[in-house]
Amino acid sequence: MIKITTIVENTAAKAKFRAEHGLSMLVEKDGQFILWDTGQSDCIVHNAKILGIDLSKIKTVALSHGHYDHVGGLEYLLDYTSPAIYAHPEIFRKRYSKLSDDGNLRYIGIKDRKFYEDKGAQFSLSAEPVEIFNGIFTSGFEDMHTDFEEVDKNFVYEKEGEYVKDYVEDDMSLVIDMKDGLFVLFGCAHRGIINIMDDIENLFGKKVIGFLGGTHLGPASENQRKRTIEELKKRECVQIMGPSHCTGMLMSSTLFCEFKDRVIFNNVGTVVQL
Ligand SMILES: [Fe+2]
Ligand SMILES: [Fe+2]
């Protein structure tokens, strides 16, 4: 049995939890824990306590990409444990988002590798898929091939003193390989959920049967939203959709109207058992 508990998300169904713009989910399999992202602050510590999750037992972390709302909670987690951390080598880019057309930039990256290592983090960086534990893999680099999915236009990063477009090449997903198909956890899915699902299906030779996590459909173009829904309609094998985080309320509701009981509103405290 696999149990996935959402610890940090933009919304929370109960008042005792804290919500923040961010994401963190705990995967439990055969008594082992894999933490998928950490949210942006100490929210993870607050919510884990209420959920009865002992953070000192988390020895493995996988990070979806180097944005503050997915890695910001890591420094607080490191007060409790010194885990192995799986991520893509480009996760430490100095990255920014354009605030408006006047060119103002907001820092949306994470801290330096050394900062986390000094607190006990042990990084294992790879652009290839890695089996973290018994049938649970990182996706590795996600190829982009659809003509309607694009990386957020506002993202740039600092490269040799210049700001260049950030295609978030470090974006990865977590793949749970099960007998009847693949269950996928997204971070923000910056490279497009259809791209990512196609890629993973090609890699594993199996169909995706469900997903949880950020889809970045909230800030996406109207065309990308529409075409993504059209593509999801062709994928009847996707029986569980848990859009979260950067999907936003409006797009999550749209998905619910389209796909009804196949959609879960995944927020703090949601538990999915596979
Ligand atoms: Fe995000
Ligand atoms: Fe992101």
PDB file of N, CA and C and ligand atoms in Angstrom, residues 21-22 65 67 69-70 187-188 190 216 245-246, ligand 1:
ATOM      1  N   HIS A  21       1.419  29.520  -0.225  1.00  0.00           N
ATOM      2  CA  HIS A  21       1.709  29.243  -1.630  1.00  0.00           C
ATOM      3  C   HIS A  21       2.935  28.332  -1.667  1.00  0.00           C
ATOM      4  N   GLY A  22       2.699  27.039  -1.853  1.00  0.00           N
ATOM      5  CA  GLY A  22       3.798  26.086  -1.843  1.00  0.00           C
ATOM      6  C   GLY A  22       3.257  24.680  -1.890  1.00  0.00           C
ATOM      7  N   HIS A  65      11.990  21.159  -8.281  1.00  0.00           N
ATOM      8  CA  HIS A  65      12.721  22.191  -9.011  1.00  0.00           C
ATOM      9  C   HIS A  65      13.123  23.292  -8.032  1.00  0.00           C
ATOM     10  N   HIS A  67      12.522  26.382  -7.091  1.00  0.00           N
ATOM     11  CA  HIS A  67      11.731  27.563  -6.747  1.00  0.00           C
ATOM     12  C   HIS A  67      11.484  27.582  -5.239  1.00  0.00           C
ATOM     13  N   ASP A  69       9.066  28.211  -3.360  1.00  0.00           N
ATOM     14  CA  ASP A  69       7.837  27.667  -2.771  1.00  0.00           C
ATOM     15  C   ASP A  69       7.847  26.142  -2.689  1.00  0.00           C
ATOM     16  N   HIS A  70       8.931  25.525  -3.197  1.00  0.00           N
ATOM     17  CA  HIS A  70       9.074  24.071  -3.125  1.00  0.00           C
ATOM     18  C   HIS A  70      10.271  23.659  -2.281  1.00  0.00           C
ATOM     19  N   GLY A 187       5.565  18.867  -9.308  1.00  0.00           N
ATOM     20  CA  GLY A 187       5.896  19.987  -8.432  1.00  0.00           C
ATOM     21  C   GLY A 187       5.034  21.153  -8.897  1.00  0.00           C
ATOM     22  N   CYS A 188       5.528  21.865  -9.940  1.00  0.00           N
ATOM     23  CA  CYS A 188       4.723  22.886 -10.628  1.00  0.00           C
ATOM     24  C   CYS A 188       4.424  22.446 -12.055  1.00  0.00           C
ATOM     25  N   HIS A 190       6.260  22.747 -14.648  1.00  0.00           N
ATOM     26  CA  HIS A 190       6.554  23.919 -15.481  1.00  0.00           C
ATOM     27  C   HIS A 190       6.723  23.574 -16.951  1.00  0.00           C
ATOM     28  N   HIS A 216       0.629  24.279 -12.925  1.00  0.00           N
ATOM     29  CA  HIS A 216       0.914  25.612 -13.484  1.00  0.00           C
ATOM     30  C   HIS A 216      -0.114  26.020 -14.544  1.00  0.00           C
ATOM     31  N   HIS A 245      -1.966  23.608  -5.787  1.00  0.00           N
ATOM     32  CA  HIS A 245      -0.942  24.657  -5.817  1.00  0.00           C
ATOM     33  C   HIS A 245      -1.151  25.616  -6.994  1.00  0.00           C
ATOM     34  N   CYS A 246      -0.221  25.685  -7.948  1.00  0.00           N
ATOM     35  CA  CYS A 246      -0.290  26.683  -9.016  1.00  0.00           C
ATOM     36  C   CYS A 246      -1.351  26.359 -10.079  1.00  0.00           C
TER      37      CYS A 246
HETATM   38 FE    FE B   1       5.206  26.310  -7.315  1.00  0.00          FE
END
